[in-house]
Each structure stands twice: as C-alpha cells, then as structure tokens.
CSV table of C-alpha atoms in Angstrom, one decimal:
chain,number,residue,atom,x,y,z
Z,1,MET,CA,-12.6,-23.3,30.1
Z,2,VAL,CA,-10.0,-21.2,31.7
Z,3,ALA,CA,-10.3,-20.8,35.4
Z,4,GLY,CA,-10.8,-17.4,36.9
Z,5,SER,CA,-7.6,-17.7,38.9
Z,6,ASP,CA,-5.6,-18.4,35.7
Z,7,VAL,CA,-7.0,-15.4,34.1
Z,8,ASN,CA,-6.1,-13.1,37.1
Z,9,GLU,CA,-2.7,-14.6,37.3
Z,10,TYR,CA,-2.2,-13.9,33.4
Z,11,GLU,CA,-3.4,-10.3,33.8
Z,12,ARG,CA,-1.1,-9.9,36.8
Z,13,LEU,CA,2.0,-11.0,34.8
Z,14,VAL,CA,1.0,-8.8,31.8
Z,15,LYS,CA,0.8,-5.8,34.1
Z,16,GLU,CA,4.1,-6.7,35.8
Z,17,GLU,CA,5.8,-6.9,32.3
Z,18,ILE,CA,4.4,-3.6,31.1
Z,19,SER,CA,5.5,-2.0,34.4
Z,20,LEU,CA,9.0,-3.1,33.7
Z,21,TYR,CA,8.9,-1.7,30.2
Z,22,GLU,CA,7.6,1.7,31.2
Z,23,GLN,CA,10.6,2.2,33.7
Z,24,HIS,CA,12.8,2.3,30.6
Z,25,LEU,CA,10.6,4.2,28.1
Z,26,PRO,CA,10.5,8.0,27.4
Z,27,LYS,CA,7.6,9.9,28.9
Z,28,LEU,CA,5.1,12.3,27.5
Z,29,PRO,CA,5.3,15.2,26.7
Z,30,PRO,CA,7.9,13.9,24.2
Z,31,VAL,CA,11.5,15.2,24.5
Z,32,VAL,CA,13.9,14.4,21.6
Z,33,PRO,CA,17.2,13.6,23.3
Z,34,ASP,CA,20.6,14.9,22.3
Z,35,PRO,CA,22.0,13.0,19.3
Z,36,MET,CA,25.0,12.0,21.4
Z,37,GLN,CA,22.6,9.9,23.6
Z,38,ARG,CA,21.4,8.1,20.5
Z,39,LEU,CA,24.6,7.0,18.8
Z,40,TYR,CA,23.6,3.3,19.0
Z,41,VAL,CA,19.8,3.2,18.6
Z,42,VAL,CA,19.7,5.9,15.9
Z,43,ARG,CA,20.2,3.2,13.4
Z,44,VAL,CA,16.8,1.8,14.0
Z,45,ASP,CA,15.3,5.1,12.6
Z,46,GLY,CA,16.5,3.9,9.1
Z,47,VAL,CA,14.8,0.5,9.2
Z,48,GLU,CA,12.2,0.5,6.4
Z,49,ALA,CA,9.5,-1.1,8.4
Z,50,LEU,CA,9.7,1.4,11.1
Z,51,GLN,CA,9.7,4.4,8.5
Z,52,HIS,CA,6.2,3.1,7.4
Z,53,ALA,CA,5.1,2.6,11.0
Z,54,GLY,CA,2.5,4.8,12.8
Z,55,ALA,CA,3.5,8.3,13.7
Z,56,GLY,CA,3.1,7.6,17.4
Z,57,PHE,CA,5.4,4.7,17.4
Z,58,ARG,CA,8.1,6.6,15.3
Z,59,LEU,CA,7.9,9.5,17.8
Z,60,MET,CA,8.3,7.2,20.7
Z,61,THR,CA,11.3,5.4,19.2
Z,62,SER,CA,12.9,8.8,18.4
Z,63,CYS,CA,12.8,9.6,22.1
Z,64,VAL,CA,14.6,6.3,23.2
Z,65,THR,CA,18.2,6.8,24.2
Z,66,ASP,CA,21.0,4.2,24.0
Z,67,ASP,CA,20.7,3.5,27.8
Z,68,MET,CA,16.8,3.0,27.4
Z,69,MET,CA,17.5,0.7,24.5
Z,70,VAL,CA,19.9,-1.5,26.2
Z,71,SER,CA,17.7,-1.9,29.2
Z,72,LEU,CA,14.6,-2.6,27.1
Z,73,PHE,CA,16.6,-5.2,25.1
Z,74,HIS,CA,17.7,-7.1,28.2
Z,75,VAL,CA,14.2,-7.0,29.8
Z,76,THR,CA,12.6,-8.3,26.7
Z,77,THR,CA,15.2,-11.0,25.8
Z,78,ASP,CA,14.9,-12.3,29.4
Z,79,ARG,CA,11.3,-13.3,28.5
Z,80,TYR,CA,11.2,-13.8,24.8
Z,81,HIS,CA,13.2,-15.2,21.9
Z,82,VAL,CA,14.7,-12.6,19.5
Z,83,ASN,CA,15.8,-13.7,16.1
Z,84,ASN,CA,19.5,-14.0,16.6
Z,85,GLY,CA,20.1,-14.7,13.0
Z,86,ALA,CA,19.0,-11.2,12.0
Z,87,GLU,CA,21.1,-8.0,12.0
Z,88,ASP,CA,21.5,-6.4,15.3
Z,89,VAL,CA,19.5,-3.3,14.2
Z,90,LEU,CA,16.6,-5.5,13.2
Z,91,GLN,CA,16.8,-7.2,16.6
Z,92,LEU,CA,16.5,-3.7,18.2
Z,93,ALA,CA,13.5,-2.9,16.1
Z,94,GLN,CA,11.9,-6.1,16.9
Z,95,VAL,CA,12.2,-5.5,20.6
Z,96,LEU,CA,10.8,-1.8,20.3
Z,97,ARG,CA,7.8,-3.1,18.3
Z,98,HIS,CA,7.1,-5.8,20.9
Z,99,VAL,CA,7.3,-3.2,23.7
Z,100,TRP,CA,5.0,-0.9,21.7
Z,101,ASN,CA,2.4,-3.7,21.2
Z,102,MET,CA,2.5,-4.5,24.8
Z,103,LEU,CA,1.6,-1.0,25.9
Z,104,PRO,CA,-2.0,-0.2,26.8
Z,105,LEU,CA,-4.1,1.2,24.1
Z,106,LYS,CA,-4.6,4.5,26.1
Z,107,THR,CA,-0.8,5.0,26.2
Z,108,ARG,CA,-0.3,4.3,22.5
Z,109,LEU,CA,-3.2,6.7,21.5
Z,110,ALA,CA,-1.5,9.4,23.7
Z,111,TRP,CA,1.7,9.0,21.6
Z,112,GLU,CA,-0.4,9.1,18.4
Z,113,ASP,CA,-2.0,12.3,19.6
Z,114,ALA,CA,1.3,13.9,20.5
Z,115,ALA,CA,2.7,13.1,17.0
Z,116,ARG,CA,-0.3,14.6,15.3
Z,117,LYS,CA,0.0,17.8,17.4
Z,118,LEU,CA,3.7,18.1,16.5
Z,119,THR,CA,3.0,17.7,12.8
Z,120,LEU,CA,0.2,20.4,12.9
Z,121,ALA,CA,2.6,22.8,14.7
Z,122,ALA,CA,5.4,22.3,12.3
Z,123,LYS,CA,6.1,25.4,10.2
Z,124,PRO,CA,6.1,23.7,6.7
Z,125,ALA,CA,2.5,22.6,7.3
Z,126,LYS,CA,1.4,26.2,8.1
Z,127,GLU,CA,3.2,27.5,5.0
Z,128,MET,CA,1.5,24.9,2.8
Z,129,ARG,CA,-1.9,26.0,3.9
Z,130,LYS,CA,-1.3,29.6,3.0
Z,131,ARG,CA,0.4,28.9,-0.5
Z,132,ALA,CA,-2.0,28.9,-3.4
Z,133,VAL,CA,-1.4,26.2,-5.9
Z,134,GLN,CA,-2.7,26.8,-9.4
Z,135,MET,CA,-3.7,23.9,-11.6
Z,136,LYS,CA,-1.9,25.0,-14.8
Z,137,VAL,CA,-1.8,21.7,-16.7
Z,138,ALA,CA,-4.6,19.3,-17.6
Z,139,TYR,CA,-4.2,15.7,-18.9
Z,140,MET,CA,-7.0,13.7,-20.4
Z,141,PHE,CA,-7.2,10.0,-20.8
Z,142,LEU,CA,-9.8,7.5,-21.9
Z,143,VAL,CA,-9.9,4.5,-19.6
Z,144,CYS,CA,-11.8,1.3,-20.2
Z,145,SER,CA,-13.4,0.0,-17.0
Z,146,ASP,CA,-13.9,-3.4,-18.7
Z,147,CYS,CA,-10.4,-4.3,-20.3
Z,148,GLY,CA,-8.1,-1.8,-18.6
Z,149,LEU,CA,-7.4,0.2,-21.9
Z,150,TRP,CA,-5.4,3.5,-20.9
Z,151,LEU,CA,-5.4,5.9,-23.9
Z,152,PRO,CA,-3.9,9.5,-23.6
Z,153,ILE,CA,-5.8,12.2,-25.6
Z,154,ARG,CA,-3.8,15.1,-26.8
Z,155,VAL,CA,-4.2,17.8,-29.5
Z,156,ASN,CA,-0.6,19.1,-29.4
Z,157,TYR,CA,1.3,16.3,-30.9
Z,158,ALA,CA,4.5,17.0,-32.9
Z,159,THR,CA,3.8,17.5,-36.5
Z,160,GLU,CA,5.6,14.4,-37.6
Z,161,ARG,CA,3.8,12.2,-35.0
Z,162,LEU,CA,0.3,13.6,-35.6
Z,163,PRO,CA,-0.9,11.2,-38.4
Z,164,LYS,CA,0.4,8.1,-36.6
Z,165,ALA,CA,-1.1,9.3,-33.3
Z,166,TRP,CA,-4.6,9.9,-34.6
Z,167,SER,CA,-4.4,6.9,-36.8
Z,168,PHE,CA,-3.8,4.7,-33.7
Z,169,PHE,CA,-6.6,6.5,-31.8
Z,170,ALA,CA,-9.1,5.8,-34.7
Z,171,THR,CA,-8.1,2.2,-34.9
Z,172,VAL,CA,-8.6,1.8,-31.2
Z,173,MET,CA,-12.0,3.3,-31.4
Z,174,GLU,CA,-13.0,1.2,-34.3
Z,175,ASN,CA,-12.2,-2.0,-32.5
Z,176,HIS,CA,-13.4,-1.2,-29.1
Z,177,THR,CA,-16.8,-0.5,-27.6
Z,178,CYS,CA,-17.4,3.0,-26.2
Z,179,LYS,CA,-20.0,1.8,-23.7
Z,180,LYS,CA,-17.5,1.3,-20.8
Z,181,LEU,CA,-15.0,4.0,-21.7
Z,182,VAL,CA,-14.5,6.6,-18.8
Z,183,PRO,CA,-13.0,10.1,-19.6
Z,184,LEU,CA,-10.3,10.8,-16.9
Z,185,LEU,CA,-9.3,14.5,-16.6
Z,186,ILE,CA,-6.4,15.1,-14.4
Z,187,TYR,CA,-5.3,18.7,-13.2
Z,188,MET,CA,-1.7,19.3,-12.3
Z,189,ALA,CA,0.3,22.2,-11.1
Z,190,GLU,CA,3.1,21.7,-13.7
Z,191,LEU,CA,4.0,19.4,-16.5
Z,192,MET,CA,4.9,15.8,-15.8
Z,193,ASP,CA,8.4,14.6,-16.2
Z,194,VAL,CA,7.3,11.7,-18.3
Z,195,PRO,CA,5.4,11.6,-21.6
Z,196,SER,CA,1.6,11.3,-21.2
Z,197,ARG,CA,1.6,8.0,-23.0
Z,198,ASP,CA,3.8,6.5,-20.1
Z,199,ALA,CA,1.8,8.1,-17.3
Z,200,ARG,CA,-0.4,6.0,-14.9
Z,201,VAL,CA,-2.3,7.0,-11.8
Z,202,LEU,CA,-1.6,5.2,-8.6
Z,203,ILE,CA,-5.3,4.3,-8.3
Z,204,GLN,CA,-5.4,1.3,-10.5
Z,205,PHE,CA,-8.6,0.3,-12.5
Z,206,VAL,CA,-9.4,-3.4,-12.2
Z,207,PRO,CA,-10.9,-4.7,-15.4
Z,208,SER,CA,-14.1,-6.4,-14.8
Z,209,PHE,CA,-13.1,-9.6,-16.7
Z,210,LEU,CA,-10.3,-10.2,-14.3
Z,211,ARG,CA,-12.8,-10.1,-11.5
Z,212,ASN,CA,-14.9,-12.6,-13.3
Z,213,PHE,CA,-12.0,-14.9,-14.3
Z,214,PRO,CA,-13.7,-18.5,-14.6
Z,215,TYR,CA,-10.9,-20.6,-13.1
Z,216,THR,CA,-13.3,-23.3,-12.0
Z,217,CYS,CA,-16.6,-24.8,-13.4
Z,218,GLU,CA,-19.1,-25.7,-10.7
Z,219,GLU,CA,-21.4,-27.4,-13.1
Z,220,CYS,CA,-18.7,-30.0,-14.2
Z,221,LYS,CA,-17.2,-30.2,-10.7
Z,222,ILE,CA,-13.8,-28.8,-11.9
Z,223,ASP,CA,-11.9,-27.0,-9.1
Z,224,ALA,CA,-9.1,-25.8,-11.4
Z,225,PHE,CA,-8.0,-25.8,-15.0
Z,226,ALA,CA,-4.5,-26.8,-15.7
Z,227,THR,CA,-3.9,-24.0,-18.3
Z,228,PRO,CA,-5.9,-21.1,-19.6
Z,229,ASP,CA,-6.1,-22.8,-23.0
Z,230,GLU,CA,-7.8,-25.7,-21.4
Z,231,MET,CA,-10.3,-23.4,-19.5
Z,232,ASP,CA,-11.2,-21.6,-22.7
Z,233,LEU,CA,-11.6,-24.8,-24.7
Z,234,HIS,CA,-13.7,-26.3,-22.0
Z,235,PHE,CA,-16.3,-23.5,-22.1
Z,236,GLN,CA,-16.4,-23.5,-26.0
Z,237,GLU,CA,-16.8,-27.3,-26.4
Z,238,VAL,CA,-18.7,-28.5,-23.4
Z,239,HIS,CA,-20.9,-25.4,-22.6
Z,240,HIS,CA,-21.0,-24.0,-26.2
Z,241,ILE,CA,-20.2,-20.5,-25.2
Z,242,LYS,CA,-18.7,-18.5,-28.0
Z,243,TYR,CA,-17.6,-15.0,-28.1
Z,244,LYS,CA,-17.1,-14.0,-31.7
Z,245,CYS,CA,-14.6,-11.3,-32.8
Z,246,THR,CA,-16.3,-8.9,-35.2
Z,247,LYS,CA,-12.9,-8.2,-36.8
Z,248,CYS,CA,-11.5,-11.7,-37.5
Z,249,GLY,CA,-14.4,-13.9,-36.9
Z,250,GLU,CA,-12.5,-16.1,-34.4
Z,251,CYS,CA,-14.4,-17.4,-31.4
Z,252,SER,CA,-13.5,-17.7,-27.8
Z,253,GLY,CA,-15.0,-19.6,-24.9
Z,254,THR,CA,-14.3,-17.0,-22.2
Z,255,GLU,CA,-14.5,-13.2,-22.0
Z,256,LEU,CA,-11.0,-13.1,-21.0
Z,257,TYR,CA,-9.7,-14.7,-24.3
Z,258,HIS,CA,-12.3,-12.7,-26.3
Z,259,LYS,CA,-10.8,-9.4,-25.0
C-alpha cells in the first residue's frame, strides 16, 4: 500500500511539472502567431499522427511559437527520455503530445471547446448550411449479410454488355439463397468517378460465417488447427458435419468451406 505522504509528494511533483509547462504554453483565447514566429515548429503541423489528433490539441500546437517549443523541449527532456533515433520533427511532436497529456482535463476541454467554436464560426461551415444539395443519382446494390456478396443492380447497361450482365445476375440468383440478401439504395449528388461494379461503401459488411469461424474444437480439446483444410476435414470425419452443395454435390465440414 502506498503511504499517504508518498501520494502527496507525487501530486506535488506533478503539479510542479505542469506549472513549468504552462509557463511556456499559449493561453486562451487562442491567438495564432505570425508565421515568422513558427519557422521551426511549423513542421510539426505536417506530422500524420498530429493531423489525425483531436481539434483541441491541433489548435494548441498551432499557437506554439519557436521560442515556446525550444523551452518546452528542454523542460521535458530534462525529466524524460525522448527517442533520439527519431527525426527531430517527430521528437518535437512527441514532446508536445506528452505536454498535452499532462495538462489537467479542464484545460484540455477548454482547448477542445475553443476549437469547436472556431469551426462553427468559420465561413465555409455557414455556406454549407445554406446550400441545398439535391440527390440526383441513385445506386442500388444487393448485399448478402451472410457471405459478403456485393452485386450492383443496373438497368442502363451498354447494349453490348446487357446479355452478359443479366446472365451473370441470373446465375448468381440461381446459386445463392435470397433469405439474407439486403437491398442497399445509395443516393448521391452526382455520378461516381468509378464504375458501380467497383464501388464499395466504407461501412463494411462482416459476413456471419467469418464471425463463426471454427478455428478450435472444444469437444476434442483442439486449441488450433494447423490449416483450414485440416479444420474442414476434422468436422467432416470426426463430427460427421456435412454441408452439401446443391450444384455439384460436394460436401464440406464447415460453413466457411461450403460458402
């Protein structure tokens, strides 16, 4: 158990460290400095990890001048190890992230709130709210929630492609159950740059048989199969599980191989 005096001493040291950082950090409300004051630290803005960070952190770093950065770097490296093998710009980003993480939650939330207000006050956001967007194009797809099938549905195929396209559609429907097909209708303001057969949504469907992948067998105390073939053969021969294909008559021991 940690003694009360040790806890108090730790809290004192943390407050002392935060106080040192705050002496060299920008204050709220945010004031973006002149570019000539950020000739050195401006490179941090291009670090990919920082570009994907929270708005409050990005706003704070955009207000850090070269003089602030040098002071923060020395204050931090006097206490902690910074990866000397990394590029200098990554070392600066590492220091800024550490300083941000050490700040009290109240301070970080204040920066997040300031970033949100700046975004809402920006002119492009106001213009977007006033601009009416008409959905002039609709794309339809058939998606199977079981196996992940993604089938574009069209009526305006080119004349030379029409027989082949509908023949493919009929073949798929003949060999696929319709029970788990989901019609997906997507409205867009304009045509896509890619053919509909190559289009995919970012929200991926996870086929159910992948969620139920039997990589172990509790009954036989098998923690893992060496290969997928061994797994399928095990369930066929030991447990007599057979999924029979209605087209070719071939049997599989798992739903994965059956599909």
